CSV table of C-alpha atoms in Angstrom, one decimal:
chain,number,residue,atom,x,y,z
A,221,MET,CA,165.8,89.7,157.8
A,222,PRO,CA,166.5,90.6,154.3
A,223,GLN,CA,163.9,92.5,152.4
A,224,ILE,CA,162.0,90.3,150.0
A,225,PHE,CA,160.2,93.0,148.2
A,226,HIS,CA,161.7,96.0,146.7
A,227,PRO,CA,160.0,99.3,147.8
A,228,ALA,CA,158.8,99.8,144.3
A,229,MET,CA,156.6,96.8,144.9
A,230,ASN,CA,154.3,99.1,147.0
A,231,THR,CA,153.2,100.7,143.8
A,232,VAL,CA,152.6,97.4,142.1
A,233,ALA,CA,150.6,96.2,145.1
A,234,ARG,CA,148.4,99.4,145.0
A,235,LEU,CA,148.0,99.0,141.3
A,236,THR,CA,146.9,95.4,141.8
A,237,VAL,CA,144.3,96.2,144.4
A,238,PHE,CA,143.1,99.1,142.3
A,239,GLY,CA,143.1,97.0,139.1
A,240,ALA,CA,141.3,94.2,140.7
A,241,ALA,CA,138.4,96.4,142.0
A,242,PHE,CA,138.1,98.4,138.8
A,243,GLY,CA,138.8,95.4,136.6
A,244,VAL,CA,135.8,93.7,138.0
A,245,VAL,CA,133.5,96.7,137.9
A,246,GLY,CA,134.9,97.6,134.5
A,247,THR,CA,134.1,94.1,133.1
A,248,ILE,CA,130.5,94.3,134.5
A,249,VAL,CA,130.1,97.8,133.0
A,250,LEU,CA,131.4,96.5,129.7
A,251,PHE,CA,129.0,93.6,129.7
A,252,TYR,CA,126.2,95.9,130.7
A,253,GLU,CA,126.9,98.4,128.0
A,254,TYR,CA,127.6,95.7,125.4
A,255,SER,CA,124.3,94.0,126.0
A,256,ARG,CA,122.5,97.3,125.3
A,257,SER,CA,124.6,98.5,122.5
A,258,PRO,CA,123.5,98.3,118.8
A,259,PHE,CA,126.0,95.3,118.4
A,260,GLN,CA,123.8,93.2,120.6
A,261,THR,CA,120.3,94.7,120.1
A,262,GLU,CA,120.8,95.4,116.4
A,263,VAL,CA,119.1,98.8,116.6
A,264,ASN,CA,119.4,100.7,113.3
A,265,VAL,CA,120.8,97.6,111.5
A,266,VAL,CA,119.4,97.0,108.1
A,267,ARG,CA,119.0,93.4,106.8
A,268,GLU,CA,119.7,92.1,103.3
A,269,GLN,CA,116.2,91.4,101.9
A,270,PRO,CA,115.2,89.5,98.8
A,271,VAL,CA,113.5,92.7,97.4
A,272,GLN,CA,114.4,96.2,98.2
A,273,PHE,CA,111.0,97.0,99.7
A,274,SER,CA,110.8,100.6,100.9
A,275,HIS,CA,108.3,101.7,103.6
A,276,GLU,CA,109.3,105.3,102.8
A,277,HIS,CA,108.0,104.9,99.3
A,278,HIS,CA,104.8,102.9,100.1
A,279,SER,CA,103.7,104.3,103.4
A,280,GLY,CA,105.3,107.7,103.4
A,281,GLN,CA,104.9,108.8,99.8
A,282,LEU,CA,102.0,106.7,98.5
A,283,GLY,CA,100.1,106.8,101.9
A,284,ILE,CA,99.1,103.2,101.9
A,285,ASP,CA,97.7,102.2,105.3
A,286,CYS,CA,99.8,99.7,107.3
A,287,ARG,CA,96.8,97.4,107.5
A,288,TYR,CA,96.7,97.0,103.7
A,289,CYS,CA,99.7,94.7,104.2
A,290,HIS,CA,99.9,94.0,108.0
A,291,THR,CA,96.4,92.7,108.1
A,292,THR,CA,96.2,91.0,111.5
A,293,VAL,CA,98.0,93.7,113.5
A,294,GLU,CA,94.8,95.0,115.2
A,295,ASN,CA,93.5,91.6,116.5
A,296,GLY,CA,96.2,89.1,116.6
A,297,PRO,CA,99.6,88.5,118.2
A,298,PHE,CA,101.3,88.5,114.9
A,299,ALA,CA,101.2,91.6,112.6
A,300,ASN,CA,101.5,89.5,109.4
A,301,ILE,CA,103.9,90.0,106.5
A,302,PRO,CA,102.1,90.4,103.2
A,303,PRO,CA,101.9,87.4,100.8
A,304,THR,CA,103.2,87.9,97.2
A,305,HIS,CA,99.6,88.3,96.1
A,306,THR,CA,99.3,91.6,98.0
A,307,CYS,CA,102.4,93.0,96.3
A,308,MET,CA,101.0,91.9,92.9
A,309,SER,CA,97.7,93.6,93.4
A,310,CYS,CA,99.5,96.8,92.4
A,311,HIS,CA,102.7,95.5,90.7
A,312,SER,CA,100.8,93.5,88.2
A,313,GLN,CA,100.8,96.8,86.4
A,314,ILE,CA,103.2,99.2,88.3
A,315,TRP,CA,106.8,98.6,87.4
A,316,ALA,CA,105.6,95.3,85.9
A,317,ASP,CA,108.9,94.7,84.0
A,318,SER,CA,111.3,96.1,86.7
A,319,PRO,CA,114.2,93.8,87.4
A,320,MET,CA,113.9,94.9,91.1
A,321,LEU,CA,110.6,93.2,91.3
A,322,LYS,CA,111.6,90.0,89.5
A,323,PRO,CA,111.7,87.9,92.7
A,324,VAL,CA,108.1,89.0,93.4
A,325,ARG,CA,106.9,87.9,89.9
A,326,ASP,CA,108.8,84.6,90.2
A,327,SER,CA,107.3,84.0,93.6
A,328,LEU,CA,103.7,84.5,92.2
A,329,ALA,CA,104.4,82.2,89.3
A,330,SER,CA,106.0,79.4,91.3
A,331,GLY,CA,104.0,79.7,94.5
A,332,GLU,CA,107.3,79.7,96.4
A,333,PRO,CA,107.0,82.4,99.1
A,334,LEU,CA,109.5,85.3,99.3
A,335,ARG,CA,111.9,84.8,102.3
A,336,TRP,CA,111.9,88.1,104.1
A,337,GLU,CA,114.6,88.4,106.8
A,338,ARG,CA,113.1,89.2,110.2
A,339,VAL,CA,114.1,92.6,111.6
A,340,HIS,CA,112.4,92.2,115.0
A,341,ASP,CA,112.6,88.8,116.7
A,342,LEU,CA,112.0,88.4,120.4
A,343,PRO,CA,113.4,85.2,122.0
A,344,ASP,CA,110.8,82.4,122.1
A,345,PHE,CA,110.5,82.6,125.9
A,346,ALA,CA,109.0,86.1,125.7
A,347,TYR,CA,105.4,86.5,124.7
A,348,PHE,CA,104.3,89.6,122.7
A,349,GLU,CA,100.9,90.4,121.3
A,350,HIS,CA,100.1,93.3,118.9
A,351,GLY,CA,96.4,93.3,119.3
A,352,ILE,CA,96.2,94.4,123.0
A,353,HIS,CA,98.7,97.2,122.4
A,354,ILE,CA,96.7,98.6,119.4
A,355,GLN,CA,93.4,98.3,121.2
A,356,LYS,CA,94.6,100.1,124.3
A,357,GLY,CA,96.1,103.0,122.4
A,358,VAL,CA,99.8,102.3,121.7
A,359,GLY,CA,100.8,103.6,118.3
A,360,CYS,CA,103.1,101.8,115.8
A,361,ALA,CA,105.6,104.6,116.0
A,362,SER,CA,106.0,104.2,119.8
A,363,CYS,CA,107.7,100.9,119.2
A,364,HIS,CA,108.8,100.9,115.6
A,365,GLY,CA,109.8,104.6,115.1
A,366,ARG,CA,109.2,106.5,111.9
A,367,VAL,CA,108.7,103.5,109.6
A,368,ASP,CA,107.3,105.8,107.0
A,369,GLU,CA,110.8,107.3,106.7
A,370,MET,CA,112.7,104.0,106.3
A,371,PRO,CA,113.9,103.1,102.9
A,372,LEU,CA,114.8,99.7,104.3
A,373,THR,CA,113.3,98.5,107.6
A,374,TRP,CA,115.4,98.7,110.8
A,375,LYS,CA,114.8,98.3,114.4
A,376,ALA,CA,114.2,101.7,116.1
A,377,GLU,CA,114.1,100.3,119.7
A,378,PRO,CA,116.2,97.7,121.5
A,379,LEU,CA,113.3,95.4,122.5
A,380,THR,CA,115.1,94.5,125.7
A,381,MET,CA,113.0,93.6,128.8
A,382,GLU,CA,114.1,96.9,130.3
A,383,TRP,CA,112.5,98.7,127.4
A,384,CYS,CA,109.2,96.8,127.6
A,385,LEU,CA,109.1,97.5,131.4
A,386,ASP,CA,109.8,101.2,131.0
A,387,CYS,CA,106.5,101.5,129.3
A,388,HIS,CA,104.6,98.9,131.3
A,389,ARG,CA,105.4,100.7,134.5
A,390,HIS,CA,103.9,104.0,133.2
A,391,PRO,CA,101.7,103.2,130.2
A,392,GLU,CA,100.1,106.7,130.5
A,393,THR,CA,103.3,108.3,129.2
A,394,HIS,CA,102.8,106.6,125.8
A,395,LEU,CA,99.1,106.2,125.2
A,396,ARG,CA,97.2,108.0,122.4
A,397,PRO,CA,93.6,108.0,121.1
A,398,ARG,CA,92.8,104.9,119.0
A,399,SER,CA,92.2,107.2,116.0
A,400,GLU,CA,95.9,108.2,116.0
A,401,ILE,CA,97.4,104.7,116.2
A,402,PHE,CA,98.6,104.7,112.6
A,403,ASN,CA,99.6,108.4,112.6
A,404,MET,CA,103.3,108.4,112.4
A,405,GLU,CA,103.8,112.0,113.2
A,406,TYR,CA,101.6,112.1,116.4
A,407,SER,CA,103.3,113.6,119.4
A,408,LEU,CA,102.2,115.8,122.3
A,409,PRO,CA,104.2,118.0,124.7
A,410,GLU,CA,105.0,116.2,127.9
A,411,ARG,CA,102.4,117.9,130.2
A,412,GLU,CA,99.6,117.4,127.8
A,413,GLN,CA,100.6,113.8,127.2
A,414,ASN,CA,100.3,113.1,130.9
A,415,MET,CA,96.8,114.6,131.0
A,416,VAL,CA,95.6,112.8,127.9
A,417,GLY,CA,97.4,109.6,129.0
A,418,LYS,CA,95.7,109.5,132.4
A,419,ARG,CA,92.3,110.1,130.7
A,420,LEU,CA,92.9,107.3,128.2
A,421,VAL,CA,94.0,104.9,131.0
A,422,ARG,CA,90.5,105.3,132.5
A,423,GLU,CA,88.6,105.4,129.2
A,424,TYR,CA,90.2,102.2,127.8
A,425,GLY,CA,90.5,100.5,131.2
A,426,VAL,CA,94.3,100.0,130.9
A,427,GLN,CA,95.8,97.7,133.5
A,428,SER,CA,98.0,99.2,136.3
A,429,GLY,CA,101.8,99.1,136.1
A,430,TYR,CA,101.6,96.7,139.1
A,431,TYR,CA,99.9,94.1,137.0
A,432,LEU,CA,101.8,94.8,133.8
A,433,THR,CA,105.2,94.2,135.4
A,434,ASN,CA,104.3,90.6,136.5
A,435,CYS,CA,106.7,88.1,135.1
A,436,THR,CA,103.8,86.0,133.8
A,437,VAL,CA,102.5,88.8,131.6
A,438,CYS,CA,105.4,88.2,129.2
A,439,HIS,CA,106.9,84.9,130.3
A,440,ARG,CA,104.0,82.5,130.2
B,264,MET,CA,148.6,69.8,136.8
B,265,ARG,CA,146.8,72.2,139.2
B,266,ALA,CA,146.5,74.7,136.3
B,267,TRP,CA,144.4,72.3,134.3
B,268,PHE,CA,141.7,72.4,137.1
B,269,GLY,CA,141.2,76.0,136.2
B,270,LEU,CA,139.9,74.9,132.9
B,271,ILE,CA,137.0,72.9,134.4
B,272,PRO,CA,134.6,75.9,134.5
B,273,LEU,CA,135.1,76.2,130.8
B,274,ALA,CA,133.5,72.7,130.4
B,275,PHE,CA,130.3,74.2,131.8
B,276,LEU,CA,130.2,76.7,128.9
B,277,ALA,CA,129.4,73.7,126.7
B,278,GLY,CA,126.0,73.8,128.4
B,279,CYS,CA,125.4,77.3,127.0
B,280,ARG,CA,123.1,76.9,124.0
B,281,ASN,CA,120.3,79.1,122.6
B,282,ASP,CA,117.6,76.4,122.8
B,283,MET,CA,115.3,78.7,124.8
B,284,TYR,CA,115.8,81.6,122.4
B,285,ASP,CA,114.8,79.5,119.4
B,286,GLN,CA,112.5,76.7,120.7
B,287,PRO,CA,111.6,73.8,118.5
B,288,ARG,CA,108.2,75.2,117.4
B,289,TYR,CA,107.1,77.2,114.5
B,290,GLU,CA,106.6,81.0,114.6
B,291,PRO,CA,104.0,82.3,112.1
B,292,LEU,CA,105.3,82.2,108.5
B,293,GLU,CA,108.6,80.5,109.5
B,294,PRO,CA,110.1,78.4,106.8
B,295,GLY,CA,108.9,74.8,107.2
B,296,SER,CA,110.8,71.5,107.1
B,297,HIS,CA,110.8,69.4,104.0
B,298,LEU,CA,107.7,67.6,105.3
B,299,ILE,CA,105.7,70.7,105.5
B,300,GLY,CA,106.8,72.8,102.6
B,301,PRO,CA,108.3,76.2,102.1
B,302,SER,CA,106.3,77.8,104.9
B,303,SER,CA,104.8,76.7,108.2
B,304,ALA,CA,101.7,78.6,107.1
B,305,ARG,CA,99.8,76.2,104.8
B,306,PRO,CA,97.9,77.5,101.8
B,307,LEU,CA,94.1,77.0,102.1
B,308,LEU,CA,92.5,74.2,100.1
B,309,PRO,CA,89.9,75.4,97.6
B,310,GLY,CA,86.5,75.9,99.2
B,311,THR,CA,87.8,76.1,102.8
B,312,VAL,CA,85.3,77.8,105.1
B,313,ALA,CA,86.5,79.4,108.4
B,314,ARG,CA,85.2,77.6,111.4
B,315,SER,CA,83.5,80.7,112.6
B,316,GLU,CA,81.6,80.9,109.3
B,317,ASN,CA,80.6,77.3,109.3
B,318,ARG,CA,76.9,77.3,108.6
B,319,VAL,CA,74.5,77.0,105.7
B,320,LEU,CA,75.7,79.4,103.1
B,321,GLY,CA,73.2,82.2,102.4
B,322,ALA,CA,73.2,85.6,100.7
B,323,PHE,CA,75.5,86.9,103.5
B,324,ASP,CA,78.2,84.4,102.5
B,325,THR,CA,77.9,84.3,98.7
B,326,GLY,CA,76.2,87.6,97.7
B,327,LEU,CA,73.6,85.5,95.8
B,328,SER,CA,69.9,85.0,96.5
B,329,ASN,CA,68.0,82.6,94.4
B,330,GLY,CA,71.0,82.3,92.1
B,331,LYS,CA,71.1,86.0,91.3
B,332,LEU,CA,73.2,88.8,92.8
B,333,THR,CA,71.3,90.0,95.9
B,334,GLU,CA,69.7,93.5,95.7
B,335,GLU,CA,69.4,93.9,99.4
B,336,LEU,CA,72.2,94.2,101.9
B,337,PRO,CA,71.9,91.0,104.0
B,338,LEU,CA,72.8,92.6,107.3
B,339,LYS,CA,71.3,95.3,109.6
B,340,ILE,CA,72.8,98.6,108.7
B,341,ASP,CA,73.5,101.0,111.6
B,342,ARG,CA,76.1,103.6,112.3
B,343,ALA,CA,78.7,101.2,113.6
B,344,VAL,CA,78.5,99.2,110.3
B,345,LEU,CA,78.9,102.3,108.2
B,346,GLU,CA,81.8,103.5,110.3
B,347,ARG,CA,83.5,100.2,110.0
B,348,GLY,CA,82.8,100.3,106.2
B,349,ALA,CA,84.3,103.7,105.9
B,350,GLU,CA,87.5,102.6,107.8
B,351,ARG,CA,87.9,99.5,105.7
B,352,TYR,CA,87.2,101.4,102.4
B,353,GLY,CA,89.9,103.8,103.5
B,354,ILE,CA,92.4,101.0,104.0
B,355,PHE,CA,91.8,98.8,101.0
B,356,CYS,CA,90.0,100.8,98.3
B,357,THR,CA,91.2,104.4,98.5
B,358,PRO,CA,94.7,103.7,97.0
B,359,CYS,CA,92.9,103.1,93.7
B,360,HIS,CA,89.3,104.3,93.9
B,361,GLY,CA,90.1,107.5,95.8
B,362,ALA,CA,88.4,108.8,98.9
B,363,THR,CA,85.2,109.8,97.1
B,364,GLY,CA,85.2,106.8,94.7
B,365,ASP,CA,86.0,108.9,91.7
B,366,GLY,CA,88.7,106.4,90.6
B,367,ARG,CA,91.6,108.8,90.9
B,368,GLY,CA,93.5,107.3,93.8
B,369,MET,CA,97.2,107.6,94.4
B,370,ILE,CA,98.1,104.3,92.7
B,371,VAL,CA,96.2,105.3,89.7
B,372,GLN,CA,98.1,108.6,89.5
B,373,ARG,CA,101.3,106.5,89.5
B,374,GLY,CA,100.1,104.6,86.5
B,375,PHE,CA,97.6,101.9,87.5
B,376,SER,CA,94.8,101.5,85.0
B,377,PRO,CA,92.0,103.7,86.2
B,378,PRO,CA,88.9,102.0,87.6
B,379,PRO,CA,85.5,103.4,86.7
B,380,SER,CA,84.0,106.0,89.0
B,381,LEU,CA,81.7,104.4,91.6
B,382,HIS,CA,79.1,107.0,90.7
B,383,THR,CA,78.3,105.9,87.2
B,384,LYS,CA,74.7,105.0,86.4
B,385,GLU,CA,75.5,101.3,86.1
B,386,LEU,CA,77.2,101.1,89.4
B,387,ARG,CA,74.5,103.1,91.2
B,388,GLU,CA,71.9,100.7,89.8
B,389,ALA,CA,74.0,97.6,90.3
B,390,PRO,CA,72.7,95.2,93.0
B,391,ALA,CA,74.5,95.2,96.3
B,392,GLY,CA,75.7,91.7,95.6
B,393,HIS,CA,77.8,93.0,92.7
B,394,PHE,CA,80.1,94.9,95.0
B,395,PHE,CA,80.4,91.9,97.3
B,396,ASP,CA,81.3,89.8,94.3
B,397,VAL,CA,83.9,92.3,93.0
B,398,ILE,CA,85.7,92.4,96.4
B,399,THR,CA,85.5,88.6,96.8
B,400,ASN,CA,86.6,87.5,93.3
B,401,GLY,CA,88.2,90.6,91.8
B,402,HIS,CA,87.2,92.2,88.5
B,403,GLY,CA,89.5,92.5,85.5
B,404,ALA,CA,92.7,94.3,86.6
B,405,MET,CA,91.5,94.4,90.2
B,406,TYR,CA,92.7,91.5,92.3
B,407,SER,CA,90.6,89.6,94.8
B,408,TYR,CA,90.5,91.1,98.3
B,409,ALA,CA,88.8,88.0,99.9
B,410,ALA,CA,92.0,87.0,101.8
B,411,ARG,CA,92.2,90.4,103.5
B,412,VAL,CA,88.6,91.5,103.9
B,413,PRO,CA,86.4,89.1,105.9
B,414,THR,CA,82.8,88.6,104.8
B,415,ARG,CA,81.2,91.0,107.2
B,416,ASP,CA,83.6,93.8,106.3
B,417,ARG,CA,82.8,93.2,102.6
B,418,TRP,CA,79.2,94.1,103.3
B,419,ALA,CA,80.2,97.0,105.5
B,420,ILE,CA,82.2,98.4,102.6
B,421,THR,CA,79.3,97.8,100.3
B,422,ALA,CA,77.0,99.7,102.6
B,423,TYR,CA,79.6,102.5,102.8
B,424,ILE,CA,79.8,102.7,99.0
B,425,ARG,CA,76.0,103.1,98.9
B,426,ALA,CA,76.4,106.0,101.3
B,427,LEU,CA,79.2,107.5,99.1
B,428,GLN,CA,76.9,107.2,96.0
B,429,LEU,CA,74.2,109.0,97.9
B,430,SER,CA,76.6,111.7,99.0
B,431,GLN,CA,77.8,112.4,95.4
B,432,ASN,CA,74.4,112.4,93.9
B,433,ALA,CA,72.4,114.3,96.5
B,434,HIS,CA,69.8,116.9,95.4
B,435,VAL,CA,68.8,120.0,97.2
B,436,LYS,CA,65.3,118.7,97.5
B,437,ASP,CA,66.6,115.7,99.6
B,438,LEU,CA,67.5,118.1,102.4
B,439,ASP,CA,65.4,119.1,105.4
B,440,PRO,CA,63.3,122.2,104.6
B,441,GLU,CA,65.3,123.9,107.3
B,442,ASP,CA,68.6,123.2,105.7
B,443,GLN,CA,67.1,124.1,102.3
B,444,ALA,CA,66.2,127.5,103.6
B,445,ARG,CA,69.7,128.0,105.0
B,446,LEU,CA,71.2,127.1,101.7
B,447,ALA,CA,69.0,129.6,99.9
B,448,GLU,CA,70.3,132.2,102.3
B,449,ILE,CA,73.9,131.5,101.5
B,450,LYS,CA,73.3,131.4,97.8
B,451,PRO,CA,73.2,135.0,96.4
């Protein structure tokens, strides 16, 4: 019987088997990495905004409290984006002729709201609520990073389900006293954090990781 | 021909849409359709009263009693109210009025027209309703804070301003005799 395959085909066959296995795994790894990469999660991506509003300026340097603008963050699901009136309570006089602030003045005059581009936007099938996190001792910086150092706002965390669950499994690793919620610099060494965290879990009656990882907590 | 069957799975991709990511409902402040206007959040009509505040309007809601600014604070003052007032004052008033109420807050240092000190004779003698009225309706260059400071918080802030005024105008003879003695010891 004549040989159908040339001996060199052995190498090709091995390569095919090898390639098939690794190709499949590689594709999975690629998808896995891609879905968590900044391309997909848009971490550290800055949006084009109608006004170059800077948290670094307003929160960092001027020390304005987050709640001056994000009024409903303590009690509601939605943190609130300030209306034009809030900006104008200062900019009626400060930089009142600046071309940078022209859209703000136009908006007040016409009643047409400014259209801020959302930086964080969960899919509609996931439920998030600010109030409970603030009341139970999760600081803004744990989820939004050092907002007071951002000249334009970006996402500091991926907001994937994996990320939510990492904290929901072990809330004590992230809790802080309520008085430090708005403190952007607060951080404790790990051992101390675990001690304080465990105490706060008891004090604030924080639910267990078992409850907090139920699908219905976030998909309701 | 057979090869074309391989394309059938592709047809299923046509089912992949993002409907569940962006469901047909409004998120807060989302731009509205042409029926609704520029934002899904509608501006309040003049005179709107929040449902939770739906009752006969008294001094607590208007700052007026018998048509005049009320002298008395129309709520019970305790430690919790004062602490709430201190917190809200810190958020909404310190940028301009400063932590002690001297009118030299950060925004004033950056060029905002300076407000009067809260410790002038007029403001110390002003009725409580005046502070409520200023927060609700604004005053000259100061805008209204009614949208951001609910009624009860306005009174809490007023109560705290009263405490600030006391703190900046305290006399030695207001202290306990014990503390007076201690003070005399410290003073050379």
